[in-house]
Amino acid sequence: MSRQMVRPGGRSARVQASVHAAVRELASEVGRDALTVPLVARRAGVTPSTIYRRWGDLQELLSDVAVERLRPDTAPEDHGDLASDLTAWAEQFLDEMASPAGRAYVRDALLGDPDGGNAGRCSAYAAEQIGILLARATERGESTPDVETVVDRVVAPLMYRILFRPDGLDASYAGRLVAGILGRGDR
């Protein structure tokens, strides 16, 4: 699909920006379930065929918007040591992903993603953030796990719980996962 061939700037980027903005605005005004391609197109100032040509259908468009919304805006904060950095990051990840909006974005990202590309992009966002934290810790001389260990033992259980067992999920759970991979036992 043409999504992968989008050049920065130009008409294509303007169309994407206006359509994404239209989806976000309309979702907050009329609700996500009331969205239709013609409604989004009218708000974005494009024809419905432009949306169908670029995204295929409404679910793929919602998936594309969700992936953009799930991308972190900034590098993770530096709290001075790996345990603090990773715990703060995991708590923020949990807070954002477990929120009603975060869960809706995760659902949309996956539903309109038949080939798994969007799931891979979302996973890459988390891995990139974790990589930044681990690189900082290495520069400070700290011993670190690798990115995949953090993904497997912190991100994966958090996502599972967010999606399937959200009851009782809180920051202390994220902290315990981090403490476990850093060999610090329960916090």
Coordinates of C-alpha atoms in Angstrom, one line a residue, residues 54-129:
R54 CA -4.6 5.3 0.5
W55 CA -6.0 3.3 3.4
G56 CA -8.3 0.7 1.9
D57 CA -11.1 1.0 4.4
L58 CA -12.1 2.8 7.6
Q59 CA -10.6 0.1 9.9
E60 CA -7.2 0.5 8.2
L61 CA -7.4 4.3 8.5
L62 CA -8.3 4.0 12.2
S63 CA -5.3 1.6 12.6
D64 CA -2.9 4.0 10.9
V65 CA -4.2 6.9 13.2
A66 CA -3.8 4.7 16.2
V67 CA -0.2 3.7 15.4
E68 CA 0.6 7.4 15.1
R69 CA -1.1 8.2 18.4
L70 CA 0.9 5.4 20.1
R71 CA 4.2 6.7 19.0
P72 CA 6.1 8.4 21.9
D73 CA 6.5 12.2 21.4
T74 CA 9.8 12.4 23.4
A75 CA 12.7 10.4 24.7
P76 CA 12.1 8.8 28.1
E77 CA 13.2 10.9 31.1
D78 CA 16.5 10.4 32.7
H79 CA 16.2 9.8 36.4
G80 CA 19.8 9.0 37.1
D81 CA 19.9 5.2 37.3
L82 CA 18.4 2.3 35.3
A83 CA 16.1 1.1 38.1
S84 CA 14.5 4.6 38.4
D85 CA 14.5 5.1 34.6
L86 CA 12.9 1.8 33.7
T87 CA 10.4 1.9 36.5
A88 CA 9.2 5.4 35.6
W89 CA 9.0 4.3 31.9
A90 CA 7.1 1.1 32.7
E91 CA 4.7 3.0 35.0
Q92 CA 4.0 5.7 32.3
F93 CA 3.7 3.0 29.6
L94 CA 1.1 1.2 31.8
D95 CA -0.7 4.4 32.5
E96 CA -1.0 5.4 28.9
M97 CA -1.8 2.0 27.4
A98 CA -4.3 1.0 30.2
S99 CA -6.3 4.3 29.8
P100 CA -9.5 4.0 27.8
A101 CA -7.9 6.0 25.0
G102 CA -4.8 3.8 25.0
R103 CA -6.8 0.6 25.0
A104 CA -8.9 1.9 22.1
Y105 CA -5.7 2.8 20.1
V106 CA -4.2 -0.6 20.7
R107 CA -7.4 -2.3 19.6
D108 CA -7.6 -0.1 16.5
A109 CA -3.9 -0.5 15.7
L110 CA -4.3 -4.3 15.7
L111 CA -7.8 -4.7 14.1
G112 CA -6.8 -2.8 10.9
D113 CA -3.5 -4.6 10.5
P114 CA -3.9 -7.9 8.6
D115 CA -0.2 -8.2 7.9
G116 CA 1.1 -7.4 11.4
G117 CA 3.0 -4.3 10.2
N118 CA 1.4 -1.9 12.7
A119 CA 1.9 -4.3 15.6
G120 CA 5.6 -4.4 14.6
R121 CA 5.7 -0.6 14.5
C122 CA 4.2 -0.3 18.0
S123 CA 6.6 -2.9 19.3
A124 CA 9.5 -1.0 17.7
Y125 CA 8.4 2.2 19.5
A126 CA 8.7 0.4 22.9
A127 CA 12.0 -1.2 22.0
E128 CA 13.4 2.1 20.9
Q129 CA 12.5 3.8 24.2

